[in-house]
Short mmCIF file of C-alpha atoms in Angstrom, two decimals:
data_model
loop_
_atom_site.label_atom_id
_atom_site.label_comp_id
_atom_site.label_asym_id
_atom_site.label_seq_id
_atom_site.Cartn_x
_atom_site.Cartn_y
_atom_site.Cartn_z
CA UNK A 1 12.87 -33.17 -11.76
CA UNK A 2 15.03 -30.19 -12.98
CA UNK A 3 17.98 -28.56 -10.90
CA UNK A 4 17.38 -25.13 -12.11
CA UNK A 5 16.86 -22.34 -9.67
CA UNK A 6 13.24 -21.80 -10.33
CA UNK A 7 10.60 -24.64 -11.37
CA UNK A 8 7.55 -25.00 -13.00
CA UNK A 9 4.59 -26.58 -11.52
CA UNK A 10 4.07 -29.35 -13.96
CA UNK A 11 5.02 -32.05 -11.24
CA UNK A 12 2.80 -29.87 -8.46
CA UNK A 13 -0.87 -30.35 -9.71
CA UNK A 14 -2.04 -28.82 -6.13
CA UNK A 15 -0.52 -25.66 -7.00
CA UNK A 16 -3.10 -24.44 -8.89
CA UNK A 17 -5.82 -25.62 -6.97
CA UNK A 18 -4.08 -23.70 -3.91
CA UNK A 19 -3.96 -20.77 -6.44
CA UNK A 20 -7.43 -20.97 -6.82
CA UNK A 21 -8.43 -20.61 -3.53
CA UNK A 22 -5.58 -17.23 -2.93
CA UNK A 23 -8.51 -14.54 -2.15
CA UNK A 24 -10.23 -16.84 0.83
CA UNK A 25 -7.07 -17.39 2.14
CA UNK A 26 -6.14 -13.51 1.98
CA UNK A 27 -8.94 -13.13 3.85
CA UNK A 28 -8.00 -15.46 6.58
CA UNK A 29 -4.35 -13.19 6.21
CA UNK A 30 -6.21 -9.90 7.09
CA UNK A 31 -7.65 -11.16 9.77
CA UNK A 32 -4.41 -12.46 11.10
CA UNK A 33 -2.59 -9.56 9.84
CA UNK A 34 -5.21 -7.00 12.94
CA UNK A 35 -2.45 -8.59 14.63
CA UNK A 36 0.35 -7.38 13.05
CA UNK A 37 2.46 -5.97 15.57
CA UNK A 38 2.13 -9.14 18.07
CA UNK A 39 3.17 -11.74 15.37
CA UNK A 40 6.56 -13.44 16.18
CA UNK A 41 9.53 -12.48 14.48
CA UNK A 42 11.03 -14.87 12.26
CA UNK A 43 13.98 -15.06 14.10
CA UNK A 44 12.50 -15.58 17.65
CA UNK A 45 11.28 -18.85 16.27
CA UNK A 46 13.72 -20.19 14.11
CA UNK A 47 16.97 -19.06 16.44
CA UNK A 48 19.32 -19.98 12.99
CA UNK A 49 17.72 -16.95 10.94
CA UNK A 50 19.38 -14.28 13.66
CA UNK A 51 22.46 -14.44 10.72
CA UNK A 52 19.98 -12.81 8.21
CA UNK A 53 17.50 -11.01 10.45
CA UNK A 54 17.77 -9.16 13.55
CA UNK A 55 15.01 -6.27 13.38
CA UNK A 56 11.24 -6.66 13.48
CA UNK A 57 10.38 -6.24 9.87
CA UNK A 58 9.86 -10.28 9.07
CA UNK A 59 7.04 -11.84 11.36
CA UNK A 60 5.68 -15.27 10.88
CA UNK A 61 2.35 -17.44 11.10
CA UNK A 62 3.17 -20.61 11.45
CA UNK A 63 1.30 -23.42 10.25
CA UNK A 64 3.10 -26.85 10.17
CA UNK A 65 7.40 -27.04 10.88
CA UNK A 66 8.97 -30.19 9.99
CA UNK A 67 6.03 -32.32 11.75
CA UNK A 68 5.18 -29.66 13.96
CA UNK A 69 1.31 -28.81 13.85
CA UNK A 70 0.20 -25.58 15.12
CA UNK A 71 -3.35 -26.65 15.94
CA UNK A 72 -4.41 -23.24 17.08
CA UNK A 73 -3.17 -21.55 14.19
CA UNK A 74 -4.99 -23.91 11.99
CA UNK A 75 -7.95 -23.47 13.66
CA UNK A 76 -7.66 -19.47 13.31
CA UNK A 77 -7.20 -20.01 9.60
CA UNK A 78 -9.66 -22.86 8.41
CA UNK A 79 -9.93 -22.40 4.45
CA UNK A 80 -6.13 -21.91 4.70
CA UNK A 81 -5.85 -25.35 6.96
CA UNK A 82 -8.24 -27.18 3.96
CA UNK A 83 -6.03 -25.55 1.19
CA UNK A 84 -2.55 -27.19 3.31
CA UNK A 85 -4.17 -30.57 3.62
CA UNK A 86 -4.79 -30.88 0.04
CA UNK A 87 -0.28 -30.94 -0.75
CA UNK A 88 1.22 -34.01 -0.41
CA UNK A 89 5.04 -33.85 0.82
CA UNK A 90 4.31 -30.31 2.81
CA UNK A 91 7.04 -29.86 5.71
CA UNK A 92 6.82 -26.22 6.54
CA UNK A 93 3.87 -23.72 6.07
CA UNK A 94 3.52 -20.26 7.27
CA UNK A 95 2.82 -16.59 6.11
CA UNK A 96 5.81 -14.77 5.59
CA UNK A 97 5.54 -10.88 6.31
CA UNK A 98 7.97 -8.63 5.06
CA UNK A 99 8.02 -5.22 6.54
CA UNK A 100 8.72 -1.78 4.50
CA UNK A 101 12.06 -1.83 3.20
CA UNK A 102 12.84 -5.17 4.59
CA UNK A 103 15.94 -7.07 2.70
CA UNK A 104 17.52 -10.53 3.30
CA UNK A 105 20.87 -11.13 2.26
CA UNK A 106 21.95 -13.46 -0.18
CA UNK A 107 21.66 -17.24 1.50
CA UNK A 108 21.50 -20.77 0.46
CA UNK A 109 19.40 -23.51 2.08
CA UNK A 110 21.37 -26.82 3.37
CA UNK A 111 19.36 -29.18 1.60
CA UNK A 112 17.72 -29.55 -1.59
CA UNK A 113 15.57 -32.69 -0.99
CA UNK A 114 12.95 -30.29 -0.28
CA UNK A 115 11.82 -27.11 -2.60
CA UNK A 116 10.52 -24.24 -1.94
CA UNK A 117 6.86 -22.23 -3.25
CA UNK A 118 5.53 -18.98 -2.66
CA UNK A 119 2.15 -18.15 -3.09
CA UNK A 120 1.68 -14.24 -3.11
CA UNK A 121 -0.84 -13.43 -0.98
CA UNK A 122 -0.11 -9.40 -0.79
CA UNK A 123 2.04 -7.56 -2.83
CA UNK A 124 2.01 -3.50 -2.63
CA UNK A 125 2.72 -1.28 -5.76
CA UNK A 126 4.70 -1.02 -7.66
CA UNK A 127 5.15 -4.91 -7.43
CA UNK A 128 8.37 -3.98 -9.48
CA UNK A 129 9.73 -2.94 -6.02
CA UNK A 130 9.31 -6.35 -4.58
CA UNK A 131 11.38 -9.12 -5.73
CA UNK A 132 13.20 -12.26 -5.25
CA UNK A 133 16.66 -13.59 -7.30
CA UNK A 134 17.55 -17.16 -7.39
CA UNK A 135 20.89 -18.21 -9.20
CA UNK A 136 20.99 -15.29 -10.62
CA UNK A 137 17.28 -14.96 -12.00
CA UNK A 138 14.83 -12.20 -10.51
CA UNK A 139 10.90 -12.95 -10.01
CA UNK A 140 8.77 -10.62 -8.70
CA UNK A 141 5.54 -11.76 -7.26
CA UNK A 142 2.07 -10.94 -8.51
CA UNK A 143 -0.67 -11.74 -6.26
CA UNK A 144 -2.62 -14.86 -6.51
CA UNK A 145 0.02 -16.06 -8.04
CA UNK A 146 2.63 -19.25 -7.26
CA UNK A 147 6.45 -19.89 -7.76
CA UNK A 148 8.70 -22.98 -7.11
CA UNK A 149 12.40 -22.40 -6.76
CA UNK A 150 15.43 -24.12 -5.07
CA UNK A 151 16.96 -22.44 -2.01
CA UNK A 152 20.08 -24.13 -2.15
CA UNK A 153 20.28 -21.56 -4.90
CA UNK A 154 22.07 -18.58 -3.25
CA UNK A 155 19.30 -16.43 -2.90
CA UNK A 156 17.61 -13.10 -1.74
CA UNK A 157 14.50 -11.05 -1.18
CA UNK A 158 13.24 -7.22 -0.91
CA UNK A 159 10.52 -5.45 -0.09
CA UNK A 160 11.47 -1.72 -1.29
CA UNK A 161 7.85 -0.17 -0.64
CA UNK A 162 6.28 1.19 2.40
CA UNK A 163 3.85 -1.47 3.16
CA UNK A 164 4.11 -5.23 4.01
CA UNK A 165 4.71 -8.12 1.41
CA UNK A 166 3.22 -11.40 2.37
CA UNK A 167 3.50 -14.61 1.09
CA UNK A 168 2.61 -18.77 1.67
CA UNK A 169 5.33 -19.67 2.23
CA UNK A 170 5.88 -23.50 1.76
CA UNK A 171 8.35 -26.23 1.50
CA UNK A 172 7.48 -29.73 0.36
CA UNK A 173 9.41 -32.85 -0.59
CA UNK A 174 11.57 -32.57 -4.34
CA UNK A 175 9.40 -35.53 -6.27
CA UNK A 176 12.48 -38.30 -6.64
CA UNK A 177 12.74 -41.93 -7.79
CA UNK A 178 12.66 -45.37 -5.64
CA UNK A 179 14.82 -45.61 -3.80
CA UNK A 180 16.07 -42.14 -3.31
CA UNK A 181 12.32 -41.25 -2.31
CA UNK A 182 13.05 -43.58 0.93
CA UNK A 183 16.42 -42.09 2.13
CA UNK A 184 14.67 -38.26 1.03
CA UNK A 185 11.84 -38.99 3.41
CA UNK A 186 14.61 -40.37 6.37
CA UNK A 187 16.31 -37.46 6.08
CA UNK A 188 13.51 -35.19 6.06
CA UNK A 189 12.36 -37.29 9.48
CA UNK A 190 16.20 -36.63 10.83
CA UNK A 191 15.94 -33.17 10.02
CA UNK A 192 12.56 -32.77 12.04
CA UNK A 193 14.36 -34.83 15.16
CA UNK A 194 17.14 -31.56 15.42
CA UNK A 195 17.60 -29.59 18.17
CA UNK A 196 17.11 -26.79 16.08
CA UNK A 197 13.63 -27.53 14.80
CA UNK A 198 13.10 -28.92 18.93
CA UNK A 199 13.97 -25.49 19.93
CA UNK A 200 11.78 -24.09 17.24
CA UNK A 201 8.65 -26.22 18.10
CA UNK A 202 9.44 -24.70 21.92
CA UNK A 203 9.80 -21.20 20.95
CA UNK A 204 6.60 -21.24 18.65
CA UNK A 205 4.53 -23.31 21.33
CA UNK A 206 5.39 -20.36 24.12
CA UNK A 207 4.53 -17.62 21.50
CA UNK A 208 1.13 -19.27 20.91
CA UNK A 209 0.14 -19.30 25.08
CA UNK A 210 1.13 -15.69 25.00
CA UNK A 211 -1.02 -14.77 22.31
CA UNK A 212 -3.83 -16.92 23.73
CA UNK A 213 -3.76 -14.66 26.37
CA UNK A 214 -3.40 -11.73 24.19
CA UNK A 215 -6.54 -12.42 22.66
CA UNK A 216 -8.46 -13.20 26.01
CA UNK A 217 -7.51 -10.24 27.16
CA UNK A 218 -8.76 -7.91 24.33
CA UNK A 219 -11.97 -10.36 24.67
#
């Protein structure tokens, strides 16, 4: 596997299958966005994100997170759930909503045993006003297209439009040879047992309970 900022999808045949389903995933996203203001801020679920974001312009709708599986959110988006079920080595999956004018400062991930993938679902025009820079290379999302990158490179992202930008945000295990694949799985399992992940899970479950009450009250 190349150690470059952006990575081709040659080792990930599932990516084209997911991209072929982007419109049905987008349809489920549109239903989720009808509750846009009620979605949690990412830093309210994953508190370590407070170093990057303190406003209410980075919303999430989480499906998977290092061993945690949101059965409720997956049930609300069955086509998305089907697409995710076919992805080997999936560790994280959620809709990532960047509000108008949102910008994340330069940051980097701590561990390169996983790779990041974005499937562009809702990209406002002009598309060049939404972008991501990884290791000094800049890319722009295109609806229905995906990109892989190594988040251990310094990277930043921005939305300079007046509408939401949304991607399906995934982390997947980096393909490595035996015996390093065994070590990689162990490290990822260790991360899943960390207080950081367990705290995020509790925050997600608390939000899901509030969200269900909200929906029941509107019924």
